[in-house]
CSV table of N, CA, C and O in Angstrom, one decimal:
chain,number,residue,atom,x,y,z
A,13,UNK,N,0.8,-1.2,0.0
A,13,UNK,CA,0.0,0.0,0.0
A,13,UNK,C,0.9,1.2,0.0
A,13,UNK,O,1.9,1.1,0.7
A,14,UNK,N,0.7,2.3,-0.6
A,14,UNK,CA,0.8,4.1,-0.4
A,14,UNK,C,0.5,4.1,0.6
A,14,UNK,O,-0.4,3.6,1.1
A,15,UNK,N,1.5,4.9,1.1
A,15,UNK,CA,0.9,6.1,2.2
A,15,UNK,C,1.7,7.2,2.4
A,15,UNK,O,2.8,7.3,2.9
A,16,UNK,N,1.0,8.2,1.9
A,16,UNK,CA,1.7,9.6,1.9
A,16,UNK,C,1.2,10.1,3.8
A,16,UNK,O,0.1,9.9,4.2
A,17,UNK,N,2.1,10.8,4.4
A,17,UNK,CA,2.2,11.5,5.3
A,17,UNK,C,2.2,13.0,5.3
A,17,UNK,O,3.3,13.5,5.0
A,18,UNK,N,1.3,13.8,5.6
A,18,UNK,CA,1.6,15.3,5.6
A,18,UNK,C,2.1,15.6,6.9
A,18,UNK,O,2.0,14.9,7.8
A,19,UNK,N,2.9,17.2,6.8
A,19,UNK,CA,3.3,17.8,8.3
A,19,UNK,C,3.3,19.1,7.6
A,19,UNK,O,3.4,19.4,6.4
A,20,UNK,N,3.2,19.8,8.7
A,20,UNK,CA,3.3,21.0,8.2
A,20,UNK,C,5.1,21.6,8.6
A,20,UNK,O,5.8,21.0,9.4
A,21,UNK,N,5.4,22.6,8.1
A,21,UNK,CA,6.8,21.9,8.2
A,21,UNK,C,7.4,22.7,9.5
A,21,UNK,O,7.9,23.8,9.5
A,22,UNK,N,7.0,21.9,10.8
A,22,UNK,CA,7.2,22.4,12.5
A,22,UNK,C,7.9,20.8,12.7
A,22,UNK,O,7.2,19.8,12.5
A,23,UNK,N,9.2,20.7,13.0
A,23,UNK,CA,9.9,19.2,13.8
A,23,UNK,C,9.3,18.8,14.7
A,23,UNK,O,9.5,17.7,15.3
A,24,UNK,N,8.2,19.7,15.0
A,24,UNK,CA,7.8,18.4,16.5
A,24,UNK,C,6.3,17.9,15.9
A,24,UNK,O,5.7,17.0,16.4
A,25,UNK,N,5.8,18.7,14.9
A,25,UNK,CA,4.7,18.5,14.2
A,25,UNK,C,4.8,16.7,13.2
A,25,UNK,O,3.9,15.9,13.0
A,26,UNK,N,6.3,16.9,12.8
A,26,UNK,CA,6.6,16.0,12.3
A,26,UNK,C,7.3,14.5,13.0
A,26,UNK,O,7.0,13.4,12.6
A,27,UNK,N,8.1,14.9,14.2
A,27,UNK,CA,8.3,14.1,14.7
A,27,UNK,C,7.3,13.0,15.3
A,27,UNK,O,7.5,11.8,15.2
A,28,UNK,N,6.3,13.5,15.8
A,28,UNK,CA,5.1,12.8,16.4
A,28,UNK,C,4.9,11.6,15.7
A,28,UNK,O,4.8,10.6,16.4
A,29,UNK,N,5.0,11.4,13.9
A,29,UNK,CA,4.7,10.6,13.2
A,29,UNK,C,5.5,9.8,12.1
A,29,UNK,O,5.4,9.3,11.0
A,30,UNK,N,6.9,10.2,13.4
A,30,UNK,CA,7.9,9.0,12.5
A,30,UNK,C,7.6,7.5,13.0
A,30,UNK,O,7.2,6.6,12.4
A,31,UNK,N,7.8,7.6,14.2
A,31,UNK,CA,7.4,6.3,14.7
A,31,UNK,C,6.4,5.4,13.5
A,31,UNK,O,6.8,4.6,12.6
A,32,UNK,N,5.5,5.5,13.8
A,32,UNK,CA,4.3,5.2,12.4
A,32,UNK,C,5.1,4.5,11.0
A,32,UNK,O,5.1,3.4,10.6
A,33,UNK,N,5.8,5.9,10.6
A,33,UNK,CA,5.9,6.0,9.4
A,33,UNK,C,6.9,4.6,9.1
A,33,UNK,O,6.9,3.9,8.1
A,34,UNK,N,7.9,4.6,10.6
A,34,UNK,CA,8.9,3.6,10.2
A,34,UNK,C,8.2,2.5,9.8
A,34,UNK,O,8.4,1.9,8.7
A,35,UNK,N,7.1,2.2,11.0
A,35,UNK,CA,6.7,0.8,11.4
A,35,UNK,C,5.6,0.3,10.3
A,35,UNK,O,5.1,-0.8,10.3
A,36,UNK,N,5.3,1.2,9.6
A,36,UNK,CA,4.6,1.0,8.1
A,36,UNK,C,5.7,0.8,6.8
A,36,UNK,O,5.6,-0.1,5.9
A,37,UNK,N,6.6,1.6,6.9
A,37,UNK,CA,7.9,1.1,6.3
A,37,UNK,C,8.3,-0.4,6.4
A,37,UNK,O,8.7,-1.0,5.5
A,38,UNK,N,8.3,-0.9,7.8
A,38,UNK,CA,9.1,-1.7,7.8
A,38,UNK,C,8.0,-3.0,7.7
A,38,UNK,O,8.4,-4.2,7.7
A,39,UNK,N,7.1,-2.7,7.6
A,39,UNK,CA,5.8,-3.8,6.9
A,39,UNK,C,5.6,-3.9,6.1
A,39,UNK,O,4.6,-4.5,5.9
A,40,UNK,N,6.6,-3.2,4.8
A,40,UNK,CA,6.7,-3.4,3.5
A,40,UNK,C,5.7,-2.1,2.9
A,40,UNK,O,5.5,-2.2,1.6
A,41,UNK,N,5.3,-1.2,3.5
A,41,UNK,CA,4.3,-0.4,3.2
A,41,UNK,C,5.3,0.9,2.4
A,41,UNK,O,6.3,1.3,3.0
A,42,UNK,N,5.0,1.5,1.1
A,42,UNK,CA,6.1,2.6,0.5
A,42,UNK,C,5.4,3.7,1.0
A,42,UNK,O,4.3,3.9,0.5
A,43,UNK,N,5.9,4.5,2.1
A,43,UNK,CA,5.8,5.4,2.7
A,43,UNK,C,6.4,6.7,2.2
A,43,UNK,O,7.4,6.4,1.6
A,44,UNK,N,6.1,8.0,2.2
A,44,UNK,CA,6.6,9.3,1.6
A,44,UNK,C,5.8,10.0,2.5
A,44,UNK,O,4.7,9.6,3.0
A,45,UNK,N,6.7,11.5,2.5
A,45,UNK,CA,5.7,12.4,4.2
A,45,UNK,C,6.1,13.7,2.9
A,45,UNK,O,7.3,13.9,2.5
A,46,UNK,N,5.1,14.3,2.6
A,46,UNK,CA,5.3,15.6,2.3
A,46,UNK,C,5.5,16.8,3.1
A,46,UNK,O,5.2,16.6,4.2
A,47,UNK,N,5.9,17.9,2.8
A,47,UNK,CA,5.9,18.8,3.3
A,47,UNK,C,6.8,19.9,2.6
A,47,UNK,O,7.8,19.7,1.8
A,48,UNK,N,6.2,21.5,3.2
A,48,UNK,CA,7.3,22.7,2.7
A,48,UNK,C,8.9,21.9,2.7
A,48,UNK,O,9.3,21.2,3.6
A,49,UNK,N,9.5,22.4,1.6
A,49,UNK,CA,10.7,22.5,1.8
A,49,UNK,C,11.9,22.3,2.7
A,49,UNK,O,12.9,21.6,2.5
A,50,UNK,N,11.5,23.2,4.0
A,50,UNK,CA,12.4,23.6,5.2
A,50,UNK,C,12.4,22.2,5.8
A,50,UNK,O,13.5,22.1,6.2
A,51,UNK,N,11.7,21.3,6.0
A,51,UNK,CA,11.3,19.8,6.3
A,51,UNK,C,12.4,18.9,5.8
A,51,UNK,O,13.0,18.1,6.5
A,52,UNK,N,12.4,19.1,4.8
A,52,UNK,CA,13.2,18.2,3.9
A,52,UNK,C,14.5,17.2,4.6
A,52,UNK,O,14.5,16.0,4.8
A,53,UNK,N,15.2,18.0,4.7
A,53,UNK,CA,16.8,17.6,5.8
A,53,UNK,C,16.0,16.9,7.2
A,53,UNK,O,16.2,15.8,7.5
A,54,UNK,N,15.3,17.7,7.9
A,54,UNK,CA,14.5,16.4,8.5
A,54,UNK,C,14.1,15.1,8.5
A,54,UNK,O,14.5,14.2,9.2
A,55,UNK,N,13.2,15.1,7.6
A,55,UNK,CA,12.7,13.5,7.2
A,55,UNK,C,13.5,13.2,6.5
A,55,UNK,O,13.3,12.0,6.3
A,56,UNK,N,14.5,13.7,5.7
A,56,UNK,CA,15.6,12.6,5.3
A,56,UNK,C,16.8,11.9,6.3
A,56,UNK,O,17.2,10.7,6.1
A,57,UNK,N,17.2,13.1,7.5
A,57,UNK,CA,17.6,12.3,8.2
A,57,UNK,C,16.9,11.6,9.1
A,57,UNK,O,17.8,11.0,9.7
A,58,UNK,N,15.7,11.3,9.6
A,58,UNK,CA,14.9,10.1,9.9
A,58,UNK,C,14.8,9.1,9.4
A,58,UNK,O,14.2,8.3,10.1
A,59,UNK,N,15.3,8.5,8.0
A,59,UNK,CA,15.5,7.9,7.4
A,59,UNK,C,14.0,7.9,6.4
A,59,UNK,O,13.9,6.9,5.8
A,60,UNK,N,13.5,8.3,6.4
A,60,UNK,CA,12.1,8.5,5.3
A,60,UNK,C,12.4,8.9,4.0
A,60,UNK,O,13.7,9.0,3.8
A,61,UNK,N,11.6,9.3,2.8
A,61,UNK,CA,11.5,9.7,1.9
A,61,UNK,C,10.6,10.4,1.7
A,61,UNK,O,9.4,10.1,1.7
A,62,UNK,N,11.3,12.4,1.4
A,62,UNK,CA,10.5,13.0,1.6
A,62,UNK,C,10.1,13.4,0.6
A,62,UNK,O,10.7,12.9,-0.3
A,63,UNK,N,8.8,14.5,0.1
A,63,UNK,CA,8.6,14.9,-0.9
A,63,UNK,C,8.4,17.0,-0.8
A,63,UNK,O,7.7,17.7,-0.1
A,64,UNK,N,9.1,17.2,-1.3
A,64,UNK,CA,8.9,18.7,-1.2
A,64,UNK,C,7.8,19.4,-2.2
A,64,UNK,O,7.6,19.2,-3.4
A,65,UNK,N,7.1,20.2,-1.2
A,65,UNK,CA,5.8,20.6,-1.9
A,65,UNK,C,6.1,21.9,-1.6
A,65,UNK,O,7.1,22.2,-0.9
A,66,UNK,N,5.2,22.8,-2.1
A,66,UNK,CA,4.9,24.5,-2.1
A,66,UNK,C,5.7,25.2,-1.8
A,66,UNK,O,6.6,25.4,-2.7
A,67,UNK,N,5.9,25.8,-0.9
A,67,UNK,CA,6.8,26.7,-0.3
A,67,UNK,C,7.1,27.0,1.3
A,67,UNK,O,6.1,27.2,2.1
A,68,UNK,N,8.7,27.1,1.7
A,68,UNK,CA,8.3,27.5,2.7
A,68,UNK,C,8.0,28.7,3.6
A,68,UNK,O,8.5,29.9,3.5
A,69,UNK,N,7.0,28.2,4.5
A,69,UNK,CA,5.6,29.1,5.4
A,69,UNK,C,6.6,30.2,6.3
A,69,UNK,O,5.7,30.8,6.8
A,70,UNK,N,7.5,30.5,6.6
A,70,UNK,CA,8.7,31.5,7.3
A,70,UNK,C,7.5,31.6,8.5
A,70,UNK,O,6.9,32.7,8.3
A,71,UNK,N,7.1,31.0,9.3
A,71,UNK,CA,6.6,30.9,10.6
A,71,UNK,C,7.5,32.0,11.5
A,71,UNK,O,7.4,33.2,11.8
A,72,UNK,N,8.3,31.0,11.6
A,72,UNK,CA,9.6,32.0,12.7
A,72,UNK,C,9.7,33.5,12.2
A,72,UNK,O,9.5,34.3,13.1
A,73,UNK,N,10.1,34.1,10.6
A,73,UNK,CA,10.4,35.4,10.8
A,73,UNK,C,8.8,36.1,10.8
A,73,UNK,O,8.6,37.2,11.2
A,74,UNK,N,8.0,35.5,10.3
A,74,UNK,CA,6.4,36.2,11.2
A,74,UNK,C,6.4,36.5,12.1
A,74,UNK,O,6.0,37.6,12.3
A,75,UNK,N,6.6,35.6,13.1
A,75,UNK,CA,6.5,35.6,14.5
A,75,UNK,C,7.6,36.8,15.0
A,75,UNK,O,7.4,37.5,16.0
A,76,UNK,N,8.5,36.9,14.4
A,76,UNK,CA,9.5,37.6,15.1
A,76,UNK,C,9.1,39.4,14.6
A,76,UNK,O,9.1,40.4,15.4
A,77,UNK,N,8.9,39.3,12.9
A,77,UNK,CA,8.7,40.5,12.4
A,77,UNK,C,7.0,40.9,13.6
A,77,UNK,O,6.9,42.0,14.0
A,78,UNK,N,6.1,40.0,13.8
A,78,UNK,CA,4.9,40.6,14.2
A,78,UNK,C,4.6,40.6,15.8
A,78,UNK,O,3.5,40.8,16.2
A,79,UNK,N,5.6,40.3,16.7
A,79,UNK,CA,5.5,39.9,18.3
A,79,UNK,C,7.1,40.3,18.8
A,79,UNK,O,7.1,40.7,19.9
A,80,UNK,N,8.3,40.1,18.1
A,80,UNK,CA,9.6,40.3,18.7
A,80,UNK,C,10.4,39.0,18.8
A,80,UNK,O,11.6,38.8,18.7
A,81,UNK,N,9.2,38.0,19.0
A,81,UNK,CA,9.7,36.6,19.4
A,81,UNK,C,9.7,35.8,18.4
A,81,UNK,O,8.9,36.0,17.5
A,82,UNK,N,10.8,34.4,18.5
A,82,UNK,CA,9.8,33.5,17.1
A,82,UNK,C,9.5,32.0,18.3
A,82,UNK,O,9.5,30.9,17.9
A,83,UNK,N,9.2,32.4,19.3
A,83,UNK,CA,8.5,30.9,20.4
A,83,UNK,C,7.2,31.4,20.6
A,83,UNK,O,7.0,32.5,21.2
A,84,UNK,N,6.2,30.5,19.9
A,84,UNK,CA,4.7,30.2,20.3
A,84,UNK,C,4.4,30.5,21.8
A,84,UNK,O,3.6,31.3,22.0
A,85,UNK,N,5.1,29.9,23.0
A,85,UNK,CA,4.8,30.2,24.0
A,85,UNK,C,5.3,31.7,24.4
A,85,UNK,O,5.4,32.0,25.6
A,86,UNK,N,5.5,32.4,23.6
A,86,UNK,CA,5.6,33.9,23.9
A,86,UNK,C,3.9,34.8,23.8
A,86,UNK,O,3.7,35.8,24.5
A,87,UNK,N,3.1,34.3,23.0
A,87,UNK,CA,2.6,34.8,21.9
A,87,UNK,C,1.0,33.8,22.7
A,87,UNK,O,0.8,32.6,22.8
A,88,UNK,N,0.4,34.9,22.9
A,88,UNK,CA,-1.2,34.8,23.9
A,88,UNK,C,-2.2,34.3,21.9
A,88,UNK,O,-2.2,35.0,20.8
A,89,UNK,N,-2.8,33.1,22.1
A,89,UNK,CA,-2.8,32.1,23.7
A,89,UNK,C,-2.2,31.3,23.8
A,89,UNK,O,-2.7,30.3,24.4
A,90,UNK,N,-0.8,31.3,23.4
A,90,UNK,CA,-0.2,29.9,23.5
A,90,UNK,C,0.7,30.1,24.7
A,90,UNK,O,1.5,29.3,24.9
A,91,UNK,N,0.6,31.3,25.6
A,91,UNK,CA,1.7,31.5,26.4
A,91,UNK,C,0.8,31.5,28.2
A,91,UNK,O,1.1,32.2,29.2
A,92,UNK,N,-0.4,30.3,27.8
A,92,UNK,CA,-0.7,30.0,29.2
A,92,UNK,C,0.0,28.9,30.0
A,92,UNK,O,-0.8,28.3,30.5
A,93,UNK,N,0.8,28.5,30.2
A,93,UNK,CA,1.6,28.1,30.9
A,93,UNK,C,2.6,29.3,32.0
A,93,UNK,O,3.0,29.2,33.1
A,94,UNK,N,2.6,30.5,30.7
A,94,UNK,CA,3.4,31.4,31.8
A,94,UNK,C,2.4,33.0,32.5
A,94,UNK,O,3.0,34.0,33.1
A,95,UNK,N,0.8,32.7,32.3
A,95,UNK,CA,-0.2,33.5,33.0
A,95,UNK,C,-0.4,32.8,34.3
A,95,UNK,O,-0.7,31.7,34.7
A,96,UNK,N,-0.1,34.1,34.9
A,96,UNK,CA,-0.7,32.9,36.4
A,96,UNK,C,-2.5,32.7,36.4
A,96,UNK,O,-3.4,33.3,35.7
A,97,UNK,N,-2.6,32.0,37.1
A,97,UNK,CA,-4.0,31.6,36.9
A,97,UNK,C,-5.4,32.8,37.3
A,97,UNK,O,-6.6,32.9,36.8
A,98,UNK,N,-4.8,33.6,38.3
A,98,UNK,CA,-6.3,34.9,38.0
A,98,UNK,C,-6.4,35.2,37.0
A,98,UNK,O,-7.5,35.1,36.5
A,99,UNK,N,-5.4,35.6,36.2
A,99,UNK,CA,-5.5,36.1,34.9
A,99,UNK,C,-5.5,35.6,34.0
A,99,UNK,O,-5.1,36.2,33.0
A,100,UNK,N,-6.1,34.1,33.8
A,100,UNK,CA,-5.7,33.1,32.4
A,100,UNK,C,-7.7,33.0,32.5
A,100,UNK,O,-8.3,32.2,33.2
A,101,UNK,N,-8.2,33.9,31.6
A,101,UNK,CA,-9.5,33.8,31.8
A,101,UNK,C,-9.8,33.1,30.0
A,101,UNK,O,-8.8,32.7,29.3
A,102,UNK,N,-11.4,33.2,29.6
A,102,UNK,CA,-11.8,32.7,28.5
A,102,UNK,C,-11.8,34.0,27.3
A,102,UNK,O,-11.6,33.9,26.1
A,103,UNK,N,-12.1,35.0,28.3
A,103,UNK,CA,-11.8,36.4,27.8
A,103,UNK,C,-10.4,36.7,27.1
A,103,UNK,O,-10.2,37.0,25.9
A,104,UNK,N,-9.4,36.5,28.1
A,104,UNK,CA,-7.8,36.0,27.3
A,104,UNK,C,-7.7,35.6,26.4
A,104,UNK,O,-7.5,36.3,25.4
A,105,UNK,N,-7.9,34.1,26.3
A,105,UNK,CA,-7.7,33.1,25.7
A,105,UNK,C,-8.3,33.8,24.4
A,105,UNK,O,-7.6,34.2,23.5
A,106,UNK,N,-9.6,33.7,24.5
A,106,UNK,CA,-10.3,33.9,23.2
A,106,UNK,C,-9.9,35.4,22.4
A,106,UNK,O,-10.4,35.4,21.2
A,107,UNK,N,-9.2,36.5,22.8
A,107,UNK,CA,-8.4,37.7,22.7
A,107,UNK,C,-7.2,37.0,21.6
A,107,UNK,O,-7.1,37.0,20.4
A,108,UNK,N,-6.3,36.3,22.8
A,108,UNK,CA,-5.1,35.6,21.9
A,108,UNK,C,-5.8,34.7,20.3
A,108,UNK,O,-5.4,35.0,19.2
A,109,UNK,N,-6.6,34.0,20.4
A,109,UNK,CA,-7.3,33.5,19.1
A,109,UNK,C,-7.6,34.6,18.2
A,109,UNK,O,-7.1,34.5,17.1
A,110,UNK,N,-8.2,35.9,18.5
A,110,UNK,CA,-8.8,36.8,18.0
A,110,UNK,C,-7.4,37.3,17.0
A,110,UNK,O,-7.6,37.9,16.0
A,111,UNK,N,-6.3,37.1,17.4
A,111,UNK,CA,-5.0,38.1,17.5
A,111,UNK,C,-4.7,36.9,16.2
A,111,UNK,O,-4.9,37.3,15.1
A,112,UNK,N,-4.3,35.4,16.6
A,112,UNK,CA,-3.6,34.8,15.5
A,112,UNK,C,-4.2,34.5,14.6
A,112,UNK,O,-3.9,35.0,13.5
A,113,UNK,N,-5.6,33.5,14.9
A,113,UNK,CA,-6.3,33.2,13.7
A,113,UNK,C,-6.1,33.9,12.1
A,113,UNK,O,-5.8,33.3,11.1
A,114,UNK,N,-6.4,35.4,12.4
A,114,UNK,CA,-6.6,36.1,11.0
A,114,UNK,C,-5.6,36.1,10.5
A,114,UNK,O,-5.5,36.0,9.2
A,115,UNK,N,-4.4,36.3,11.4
A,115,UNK,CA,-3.2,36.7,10.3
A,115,UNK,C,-2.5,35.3,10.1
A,115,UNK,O,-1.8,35.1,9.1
A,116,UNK,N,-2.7,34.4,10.9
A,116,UNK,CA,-2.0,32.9,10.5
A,116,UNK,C,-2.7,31.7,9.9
A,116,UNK,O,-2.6,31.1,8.8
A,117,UNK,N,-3.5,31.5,11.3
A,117,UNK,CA,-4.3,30.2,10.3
A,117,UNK,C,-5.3,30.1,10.0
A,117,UNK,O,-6.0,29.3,10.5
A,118,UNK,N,-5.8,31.3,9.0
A,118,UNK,CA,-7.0,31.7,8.3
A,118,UNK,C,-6.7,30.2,7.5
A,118,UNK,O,-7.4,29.8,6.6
């Protein structure tokens, strides 16, 4: 059987689903994981076969050109782990969504 794998091209996005990918590999199954570009050198050194599609998404200098930072946990709502808890309301949370959604993962 085929089995193509997508990731979007984040290493931990993709890591999650090497495991799989081997153990379909090594069941005789021809496995291939797409993704941007920047991926590439990744899943080749996992030993996979990768396929480069589109282009890559420059996550990091977004993040850095539009907040200062390029870590998700900087950047509301992904930075509840470091609100203490009075202040980690639904109000927040749903603020930080309001903030990424449009400009990212419209």
């Amino acid at each position: 059987m085929r089995i193509l794998f997508t990731a979007y091209a984040v290493r931990t996005h993709f890591f999650s689903m090497v495991s799989l990918a081997h153990a379909l590999d090594t069941a005789g199954h021809e496995v291939r994981v797409a993704s941007q570009p920047e991926l590439v050198p990744e899943i080749t050194r996992a030993g996979l076969t990768a396929v480069p599609v589109g282009r890559d998404h420059q996550l990091w200098r977004v993040l850095r050109a539009r907040h200062g930072d390029e870590r998700w946990s900087a950047l509301p709502p992904f930075d509840v782990a470091d609100v203490a808890g009075e202040l980690l309301s639904l109000e927040y949370v749903r603020a930080g969504y309001g903030d990424v959604v449009p400009w990212w993962f419209r």
